[in-house]
mmCIF file of C-alpha atoms in Angstrom:
data_model
loop_
_atom_site.group_PDB
_atom_site.id
_atom_site.type_symbol
_atom_site.label_atom_id
_atom_site.label_comp_id
_atom_site.label_asym_id
_atom_site.label_seq_id
_atom_site.Cartn_x
_atom_site.Cartn_y
_atom_site.Cartn_z
ATOM 1 C CA MET A 459 -7.369 13.639 12.560
ATOM 2 C CA ILE A 460 -4.912 14.530 9.782
ATOM 3 C CA GLU A 461 -4.865 16.765 7.516
ATOM 4 C CA VAL A 462 -2.091 17.429 4.852
ATOM 5 C CA SER A 463 -3.208 20.436 3.021
ATOM 6 C CA HIS A 464 -0.282 22.142 0.346
ATOM 7 C CA LEU A 465 2.364 20.494 1.696
ATOM 8 C CA THR A 466 5.778 21.224 -0.532
ATOM 9 C CA LYS A 467 9.429 20.161 0.484
ATOM 10 C CA LYS A 468 12.678 21.590 -2.229
ATOM 11 C CA TYR A 469 16.096 21.203 -2.333
ATOM 12 C CA GLY A 470 17.826 24.279 -4.046
ATOM 13 C CA ASP A 471 15.938 23.518 -7.567
ATOM 14 C CA PHE A 472 14.676 20.034 -7.116
ATOM 15 C CA THR A 473 10.805 19.282 -5.762
ATOM 16 C CA ALA A 474 10.835 16.312 -3.765
ATOM 17 C CA VAL A 475 6.850 16.719 -2.363
ATOM 18 C CA SER A 476 5.377 18.826 -4.355
ATOM 19 C CA ASP A 477 1.170 20.414 -3.613
ATOM 20 C CA LEU A 478 0.740 17.479 -1.795
ATOM 21 C CA SER A 479 -3.343 17.331 -0.157
ATOM 22 C CA PHE A 480 -5.004 14.468 1.808
ATOM 23 C CA THR A 481 -6.616 13.543 5.101
ATOM 24 C CA ILE A 482 -5.671 10.204 6.875
ATOM 25 C CA GLU A 483 -9.671 9.390 8.227
ATOM 26 C CA LYS A 484 -9.345 7.604 11.759
ATOM 27 C CA GLY A 485 -9.218 3.715 12.786
ATOM 28 C CA ARG A 486 -7.681 3.346 8.792
ATOM 29 C CA VAL A 487 -5.236 1.702 7.779
ATOM 30 C CA TYR A 488 -3.402 3.386 4.709
ATOM 31 C CA GLY A 489 -0.294 2.667 2.244
ATOM 32 C CA LEU A 490 2.222 5.437 1.030
ATOM 33 C CA LEU A 491 2.761 3.254 -2.667
ATOM 34 C CA GLY A 492 5.794 5.142 -5.008
ATOM 35 C CA PRO A 493 8.604 3.983 -6.666
ATOM 36 C CA ASN A 494 11.406 4.721 -5.442
ATOM 37 C CA GLY A 495 12.568 8.100 -4.554
ATOM 38 C CA ALA A 496 8.313 9.733 -4.958
ATOM 39 C CA GLY A 497 8.663 11.530 -1.800
ATOM 40 C CA LYS A 498 7.002 8.829 -0.119
ATOM 41 C CA SER A 499 9.183 9.485 2.788
ATOM 42 C CA THR A 500 10.305 13.168 2.867
ATOM 43 C CA THR A 501 6.450 13.836 2.947
ATOM 44 C CA MET A 502 6.348 11.135 6.607
ATOM 45 C CA ASN A 503 8.911 12.706 7.669
ATOM 46 C CA MET A 504 7.671 16.287 7.469
ATOM 47 C CA MET A 505 4.157 13.721 9.408
ATOM 48 C CA THR A 506 6.113 13.376 11.287
ATOM 49 C CA GLY A 507 8.073 16.769 11.972
ATOM 50 C CA CYS A 508 11.178 15.918 11.929
ATOM 51 C CA LEU A 509 11.532 17.857 8.601
ATOM 52 C CA ALA A 510 10.198 21.195 7.544
ATOM 53 C CA ALA A 511 8.476 21.989 4.823
ATOM 54 C CA THR A 512 9.280 24.487 2.296
ATOM 55 C CA SER A 513 5.462 25.312 2.374
ATOM 56 C CA GLY A 514 2.577 23.342 3.660
ATOM 57 C CA GLU A 515 0.715 22.634 6.434
ATOM 58 C CA ILE A 516 0.260 19.499 8.466
ATOM 59 C CA LYS A 517 -2.747 18.617 11.221
ATOM 60 C CA ILE A 518 -2.292 16.562 13.372
ATOM 61 C CA ASP A 519 -6.385 16.675 14.954
ATOM 62 C CA SER A 520 -6.309 20.071 14.983
ATOM 63 C CA TYR A 521 -2.314 20.825 15.457
ATOM 64 C CA ASP A 522 -0.085 22.153 13.492
ATOM 65 C CA ILE A 523 3.032 19.565 13.171
ATOM 66 C CA PHE A 524 4.880 22.657 12.866
ATOM 67 C CA GLU A 525 3.511 25.484 15.125
ATOM 68 C CA ASP A 526 2.543 23.065 17.874
ATOM 69 C CA GLU A 527 5.196 20.703 17.238
ATOM 70 C CA GLN A 528 5.072 19.305 21.261
ATOM 71 C CA GLU A 529 1.344 18.648 21.078
ATOM 72 C CA ALA A 530 1.089 17.241 17.844
ATOM 73 C CA LYS A 531 3.943 14.548 18.229
ATOM 74 C CA LYS A 532 2.485 13.254 21.176
ATOM 75 C CA ARG A 533 -0.473 11.697 18.393
ATOM 76 C CA ILE A 534 2.558 10.147 16.697
ATOM 77 C CA GLY A 535 4.700 7.358 16.772
ATOM 78 C CA TYR A 536 6.841 6.244 14.082
ATOM 79 C CA LEU A 537 9.032 4.286 12.547
ATOM 80 C CA PRO A 538 11.768 5.731 10.213
ATOM 81 C CA GLU A 539 12.712 3.008 7.329
ATOM 82 C CA HIS A 540 16.326 2.524 9.968
ATOM 83 C CA PRO A 541 15.551 2.505 13.188
ATOM 84 C CA PRO A 542 17.793 3.832 15.444
ATOM 85 C CA LEU A 543 17.897 0.993 17.574
ATOM 86 C CA TYR A 544 21.159 1.152 19.856
ATOM 87 C CA LEU A 545 22.741 -1.792 19.787
ATOM 88 C CA ASP A 546 24.780 -2.559 22.632
ATOM 89 C CA ARG A 547 21.434 -2.106 24.527
ATOM 90 C CA THR A 548 18.204 -4.291 25.533
ATOM 91 C CA PRO A 549 15.196 -3.776 24.042
ATOM 92 C CA ARG A 550 13.689 -3.451 27.886
ATOM 93 C CA GLU A 551 16.525 -0.613 28.108
ATOM 94 C CA TYR A 552 15.811 0.815 25.475
ATOM 95 C CA LEU A 553 12.173 1.283 25.306
ATOM 96 C CA THR A 554 12.862 2.574 29.448
ATOM 97 C CA PHE A 555 15.273 5.289 27.374
ATOM 98 C CA VAL A 556 12.449 5.880 24.721
ATOM 99 C CA GLY A 557 10.299 5.988 27.230
ATOM 100 C CA ARG A 558 11.351 8.802 29.521
ATOM 101 C CA ALA A 559 12.356 11.166 26.734
ATOM 102 C CA LYS A 560 8.209 10.288 24.969
ATOM 103 C CA LYS A 561 8.174 11.999 28.705
ATOM 104 C CA ILE A 562 5.427 9.119 30.026
ATOM 105 C CA PRO A 563 5.074 9.242 33.607
ATOM 106 C CA ALA A 564 7.752 7.407 36.200
ATOM 107 C CA SER A 565 4.702 5.209 38.067
ATOM 108 C CA ASP A 566 3.321 4.660 34.004
ATOM 109 C CA LEU A 567 6.177 3.125 32.189
ATOM 110 C CA PRO A 568 6.437 0.303 33.592
ATOM 111 C CA ALA A 569 3.079 -1.000 33.042
ATOM 112 C CA GLN A 570 3.435 0.494 29.027
ATOM 113 C CA ILE A 571 6.345 -1.809 28.946
ATOM 114 C CA GLU A 572 5.225 -4.980 29.528
ATOM 115 C CA HIS A 573 2.709 -4.158 27.363
ATOM 116 C CA VAL A 574 4.362 -2.805 23.651
ATOM 117 C CA MET A 575 7.067 -5.890 24.905
ATOM 118 C CA GLN A 576 3.598 -8.276 24.703
ATOM 119 C CA VAL A 577 1.946 -6.058 22.116
ATOM 120 C CA THR A 578 5.294 -7.093 19.899
ATOM 121 C CA GLN A 579 5.787 -10.620 21.120
ATOM 122 C CA ILE A 580 9.526 -9.634 22.383
ATOM 123 C CA GLU A 581 8.780 -10.425 25.932
ATOM 124 C CA ASP A 582 11.741 -13.048 25.255
ATOM 125 C CA VAL A 583 14.003 -11.851 24.578
ATOM 126 C CA GLN A 584 13.764 -8.020 26.479
ATOM 127 C CA HIS A 585 17.170 -9.035 28.243
ATOM 128 C CA ARG A 586 19.574 -9.228 25.326
ATOM 129 C CA LEU A 587 21.979 -7.476 23.876
ATOM 130 C CA MET A 588 19.327 -5.595 20.457
ATOM 131 C CA LYS A 589 23.430 -6.333 17.850
ATOM 132 C CA GLN A 590 22.523 -10.277 18.733
ATOM 133 C CA LEU A 591 19.477 -10.092 17.366
ATOM 134 C CA SER A 592 18.096 -10.883 14.594
ATOM 135 C CA LYS A 593 16.901 -7.633 11.689
ATOM 136 C CA GLY A 594 13.060 -9.593 12.997
ATOM 137 C CA TYR A 595 13.206 -8.422 15.921
ATOM 138 C CA ARG A 596 14.776 -5.077 15.826
ATOM 139 C CA GLN A 597 11.766 -4.352 13.455
ATOM 140 C CA ARG A 598 9.030 -5.442 16.777
ATOM 141 C CA VAL A 599 11.905 -3.004 18.903
ATOM 142 C CA GLY A 600 11.463 -0.437 16.467
ATOM 143 C CA ILE A 601 7.917 -0.502 16.061
ATOM 144 C CA ALA A 602 7.589 -1.286 19.716
ATOM 145 C CA GLN A 603 8.778 2.410 20.599
ATOM 146 C CA ALA A 604 6.471 2.944 18.202
ATOM 147 C CA ILE A 605 3.044 2.634 19.976
ATOM 148 C CA LEU A 606 5.034 2.914 23.878
ATOM 149 C CA GLY A 607 2.955 5.519 25.181
ATOM 150 C CA ASP A 608 -0.199 5.247 23.689
ATOM 151 C CA PRO A 609 -0.594 7.246 20.299
ATOM 152 C CA GLU A 610 -3.169 7.647 17.915
ATOM 153 C CA VAL A 611 -1.010 7.467 14.982
ATOM 154 C CA ILE A 612 1.718 5.056 13.911
ATOM 155 C CA ILE A 613 3.333 5.887 11.422
ATOM 156 C CA LEU A 614 6.072 3.192 9.499
ATOM 157 C CA ASP A 615 8.350 3.395 6.318
ATOM 158 C CA GLU A 616 8.984 0.089 4.928
ATOM 159 C CA PRO A 617 8.022 -2.105 8.208
ATOM 160 C CA THR A 618 9.501 -4.306 6.681
ATOM 161 C CA VAL A 619 12.529 -4.263 4.478
ATOM 162 C CA GLY A 620 15.134 -6.352 4.468
ATOM 163 C CA LEU A 621 13.411 -9.197 6.600
ATOM 164 C CA ASP A 622 12.738 -12.718 4.897
ATOM 165 C CA PRO A 623 8.957 -14.387 4.253
ATOM 166 C CA LYS A 624 9.044 -15.482 7.738
ATOM 167 C CA GLN A 625 10.240 -12.909 9.469
ATOM 168 C CA MET A 626 7.393 -10.511 6.955
ATOM 169 C CA ILE A 627 4.694 -12.549 7.270
ATOM 170 C CA GLU A 628 4.450 -11.989 10.898
ATOM 171 C CA ILE A 629 5.485 -8.349 10.533
ATOM 172 C CA ARG A 630 2.106 -7.931 8.760
ATOM 173 C CA GLU A 631 0.245 -9.623 10.505
ATOM 174 C CA LEU A 632 1.382 -7.445 13.936
ATOM 175 C CA ILE A 633 0.256 -4.218 11.618
ATOM 176 C CA ARG A 634 -2.798 -5.658 10.939
ATOM 177 C CA GLU A 635 -3.595 -6.150 14.722
ATOM 178 C CA LEU A 636 -2.659 -2.189 15.641
ATOM 179 C CA GLY A 637 -4.849 -1.469 12.711
ATOM 180 C CA LYS A 638 -7.706 -2.174 15.224
ATOM 181 C CA THR A 639 -6.770 0.648 17.734
ATOM 182 C CA HIS A 640 -5.086 3.374 15.623
ATOM 183 C CA THR A 641 -4.685 4.734 12.284
ATOM 184 C CA VAL A 642 -1.733 3.189 10.511
ATOM 185 C CA ILE A 643 -0.005 4.547 7.383
ATOM 186 C CA LEU A 644 2.621 2.608 6.409
ATOM 187 C CA SER A 645 4.911 3.244 2.576
ATOM 188 C CA SER A 646 5.596 0.212 0.881
ATOM 189 C CA HIS A 647 7.571 -0.534 -2.949
ATOM 190 C CA ILE A 648 5.405 -4.233 -1.899
ATOM 191 C CA LEU A 649 2.411 -3.937 -3.979
ATOM 192 C CA SER A 650 0.652 -7.213 -3.513
ATOM 193 C CA GLN A 651 1.067 -6.367 0.794
ATOM 194 C CA VAL A 652 -0.430 -3.025 1.064
ATOM 195 C CA GLN A 653 -3.075 -4.532 -0.267
ATOM 196 C CA GLU A 654 -3.499 -6.531 1.730
ATOM 197 C CA ILE A 655 -3.132 -4.452 4.689
ATOM 198 C CA CYS A 656 -4.069 -1.381 4.147
ATOM 199 C CA GLN A 657 -7.257 -0.461 3.815
ATOM 200 C CA THR A 658 -6.527 3.333 1.878
ATOM 201 C CA ILE A 659 -3.497 3.163 -0.378
ATOM 202 C CA LEU A 660 -2.315 7.504 -1.534
ATOM 203 C CA ILE A 661 0.258 6.699 -4.745
ATOM 204 C CA ILE A 662 2.692 8.734 -5.171
ATOM 205 C CA ALA A 663 4.796 9.410 -8.225
ATOM 206 C CA ASN A 664 7.113 12.383 -9.155
ATOM 207 C CA GLY A 665 6.529 14.468 -5.268
ATOM 208 C CA LYS A 666 2.504 14.126 -6.934
ATOM 209 C CA LEU A 667 -0.505 12.439 -5.200
ATOM 210 C CA VAL A 668 -1.675 10.236 -8.186
ATOM 211 C CA ALA A 669 -4.113 8.740 -6.512
ATOM 212 C CA CYS A 670 -5.936 8.474 -2.774
ATOM 213 C CA ASP A 671 -8.557 5.299 -2.899
ATOM 214 C CA THR A 672 -9.493 2.056 -1.338
ATOM 215 C CA PRO A 673 -7.563 -1.994 -3.817
ATOM 216 C CA GLN A 674 -10.824 -2.291 -4.077
ATOM 217 C CA HIS A 675 -12.575 0.919 -6.485
ATOM 218 C CA LEU A 676 -8.952 1.573 -8.888
ATOM 219 C CA GLU A 677 -9.616 -1.959 -9.307
ATOM 220 C CA LYS A 678 -12.849 -0.738 -10.155
ATOM 221 C CA LEU A 679 -11.738 2.955 -12.137
ATOM 222 C CA PHE A 680 -8.721 2.152 -13.888
ATOM 223 C CA THR A 681 -9.996 -2.162 -15.153
ATOM 224 C CA GLY A 682 -12.259 0.288 -16.570
ATOM 225 C CA GLN A 683 -12.953 -3.354 -18.632
ATOM 226 C CA GLU A 684 -13.086 -6.296 -18.236
ATOM 227 C CA THR A 685 -10.979 -8.209 -20.712
ATOM 228 C CA ILE A 686 -12.147 -12.060 -22.094
ATOM 229 C CA GLU A 687 -9.121 -14.551 -23.372
ATOM 230 C CA LEU A 688 -10.670 -17.055 -25.918
ATOM 231 C CA VAL A 689 -8.900 -20.254 -28.002
ATOM 232 C CA THR A 690 -11.343 -21.841 -30.228
ATOM 233 C CA GLU A 691 -11.620 -24.495 -33.284
ATOM 234 C CA ALA A 692 -12.918 -22.583 -35.781
ATOM 235 C CA THR A 693 -11.283 -21.134 -38.105
ATOM 236 C CA GLN A 694 -10.835 -16.790 -37.604
ATOM 237 C CA ASP A 695 -13.385 -15.603 -40.534
ATOM 238 C CA GLU A 696 -16.508 -18.606 -38.810
ATOM 239 C CA ALA A 697 -15.045 -16.805 -35.430
ATOM 240 C CA ARG A 698 -15.902 -13.140 -36.777
ATOM 241 C CA TYR A 699 -19.684 -14.236 -38.207
ATOM 242 C CA ILE A 700 -20.080 -16.085 -35.135
ATOM 243 C CA LEU A 701 -19.226 -12.425 -32.722
ATOM 244 C CA GLU A 702 -20.316 -9.822 -35.194
ATOM 245 C CA THR A 703 -24.282 -12.362 -34.462
ATOM 246 C CA LEU A 704 -23.749 -11.295 -30.919
ATOM 247 C CA GLY A 705 -24.965 -7.967 -31.976
ATOM 248 C CA TYR A 706 -22.708 -6.114 -29.190
ATOM 249 C CA LEU A 707 -18.838 -7.074 -29.306
ATOM 250 C CA GLU A 708 -17.676 -3.543 -30.801
ATOM 251 C CA THR A 709 -13.917 -4.231 -29.763
ATOM 252 C CA TYR A 710 -12.462 -7.292 -29.712
ATOM 253 C CA THR A 711 -8.957 -9.247 -32.344
ATOM 254 C CA ILE A 712 -8.580 -12.259 -33.723
ATOM 255 C CA ALA A 713 -4.911 -14.175 -34.181
ATOM 256 C CA PRO A 714 -4.229 -16.952 -35.152
ATOM 257 C CA ALA A 715 -4.133 -19.353 -32.274
ATOM 258 C CA GLU A 716 -0.081 -22.089 -31.804
ATOM 259 C CA GLU A 717 -2.091 -24.895 -33.662
ATOM 260 C CA SER A 718 -5.116 -24.225 -34.950
ATOM 261 C CA GLY A 719 -8.090 -22.670 -34.481
ATOM 262 C CA CYS A 720 -8.026 -18.611 -33.427
ATOM 263 C CA HIS A 721 -7.320 -16.792 -30.168
ATOM 264 C CA ILE A 722 -9.778 -13.239 -29.605
ATOM 265 C CA THR A 723 -8.917 -11.448 -27.377
ATOM 266 C CA ILE A 724 -12.432 -9.449 -25.938
ATOM 267 C CA GLU A 725 -12.950 -6.041 -23.871
ATOM 268 C CA SER A 726 -16.213 -4.886 -23.472
ATOM 269 C CA ASP A 727 -18.643 -2.659 -20.996
ATOM 270 C CA ILE A 728 -21.639 -3.582 -22.696
ATOM 271 C CA LYS A 729 -22.537 -6.596 -20.339
ATOM 272 C CA SER A 730 -20.416 -7.894 -17.187
ATOM 273 C CA ALA A 731 -17.894 -10.454 -18.371
ATOM 274 C CA THR A 732 -20.580 -13.482 -16.588
ATOM 275 C CA GLU A 733 -23.023 -12.502 -18.763
ATOM 276 C CA VAL A 734 -20.708 -12.113 -22.148
ATOM 277 C CA CYS A 735 -18.641 -15.608 -21.601
ATOM 278 C CA ARG A 736 -21.937 -17.432 -21.423
ATOM 279 C CA ASP A 737 -23.688 -16.083 -24.368
ATOM 280 C CA LEU A 738 -20.269 -16.628 -25.700
ATOM 281 C CA PHE A 739 -19.809 -20.408 -24.786
ATOM 282 C CA PHE A 740 -23.803 -21.160 -26.983
ATOM 283 C CA ALA A 741 -22.596 -18.340 -30.006
ATOM 284 C CA PHE A 742 -20.196 -21.512 -30.680
ATOM 285 C CA ALA A 743 -22.302 -24.648 -29.478
ATOM 286 C CA GLU A 744 -25.361 -23.729 -32.352
ATOM 287 C CA ASN A 745 -22.554 -23.618 -34.747
ATOM 288 C CA ARG A 746 -20.952 -26.523 -34.201
ATOM 289 C CA ARG A 747 -17.439 -24.804 -32.988
ATOM 290 C CA ALA A 748 -15.421 -25.518 -29.638
ATOM 291 C CA LEU A 749 -13.689 -23.571 -27.040
ATOM 292 C CA LEU A 750 -10.645 -24.844 -25.972
ATOM 293 C CA HIS A 751 -10.099 -21.656 -23.457
ATOM 294 C CA LEU A 752 -11.816 -18.955 -21.777
ATOM 295 C CA SER A 753 -10.230 -16.375 -19.219
ATOM 296 C CA VAL A 754 -11.479 -13.413 -17.296
ATOM 297 C CA SER A 755 -8.872 -10.854 -16.175
ATOM 298 C CA LYS A 756 -8.480 -7.867 -15.622
ATOM 299 C CA ALA A 757 -6.157 -4.190 -13.870
ATOM 300 C CA SER A 758 -4.012 -6.138 -11.024
ATOM 301 C CA LEU A 759 -3.715 -3.331 -8.268
ATOM 302 C CA GLU A 760 0.460 -3.641 -10.144
ATOM 303 C CA ASP A 761 -0.690 -2.856 -13.314
ATOM 304 C CA ILE A 762 -2.614 0.377 -12.302
ATOM 305 C CA PHE A 763 1.130 1.278 -9.782
ATOM 306 C CA LEU A 764 2.689 1.051 -13.525
ATOM 307 C CA GLU A 765 0.084 3.385 -16.080
ATOM 308 C CA LEU A 766 -0.558 5.898 -13.109
ATOM 309 C CA THR A 767 3.858 6.301 -13.020
ATOM 310 C CA ALA A 768 3.824 5.871 -15.498
ATOM 311 C CA GLU A 769 1.562 8.471 -16.726
ATOM 312 C CA GLU A 770 3.895 11.246 -14.051
ATOM 313 C CA GLU A 771 6.651 9.948 -15.503
ATOM 314 C CA GLU A 772 5.230 11.311 -18.695
ATOM 315 C CA GLU A 773 3.382 14.585 -18.138
ATOM 316 C CA GLU A 774 6.423 15.497 -15.819
ATOM 317 C CA SER A 775 9.176 14.605 -18.718
ATOM 318 C CA GLU A 776 6.987 17.016 -20.793
ATOM 319 C CA GLU A 777 7.211 19.614 -18.930
#
């Protein structure tokens, strides 16, 4: 659907995007993640043909966005971070203007406007001036103009920025519905939002792609070892003896607990965490030492994001 190859954007000596390459498949929802200044908006502006690249290639359904601009742009709907809305116009007037700019046939335009207003649920405010609308409704109008003309790809740059929690939930549900019939690419710095909506996540740091995978697979890859934490009434020496009887635990730390006994942190990739917890329970029970707390944790998407972006920043500073 979309092929991005060796995409680079430089402003003088500053490299905003560096040698990006990735593929966007049809019918999926993609999340573009990265800290502020990572190059997300610059990448999206180049993907939509709003910004020229220093080098590299972007093909939308085999059409080069820089060489076959008109054909490529027909297949894209775009919502910038700050939608260029005309606040002294109503949503219907604005959508009519956008539809004409997109060269939608006059005979088809009224029906298409009705359709996008229904999808984005702005029918009730279609005759109100946009300066009178809430931020949430303005975002809906922005999304309506992006999907007008039924483009195959919808690109949304920070679609929930500045919204209150209720508006964020509504826009998130709208994006989820759009993902059923379109290829959707959205940028965000809200990790929970991306994790809920997106099927594939691309993480960018310092203009470079540092990861591209499903949220679930990213967690498995970067979790590596699940961490088990337990608190027992046993002394540190007793706990160490009990752990050694299991025979397979190599990485663990033991420290005094707050009141009495000890706190143990265990990492193991030899067995599943469930099996290890079961073995621990019976081992301590056999030695008549109670477990007061037992829990399993793994790396979250936030942990992975921080790890990857921190690694990229360290590499940049070393260079």
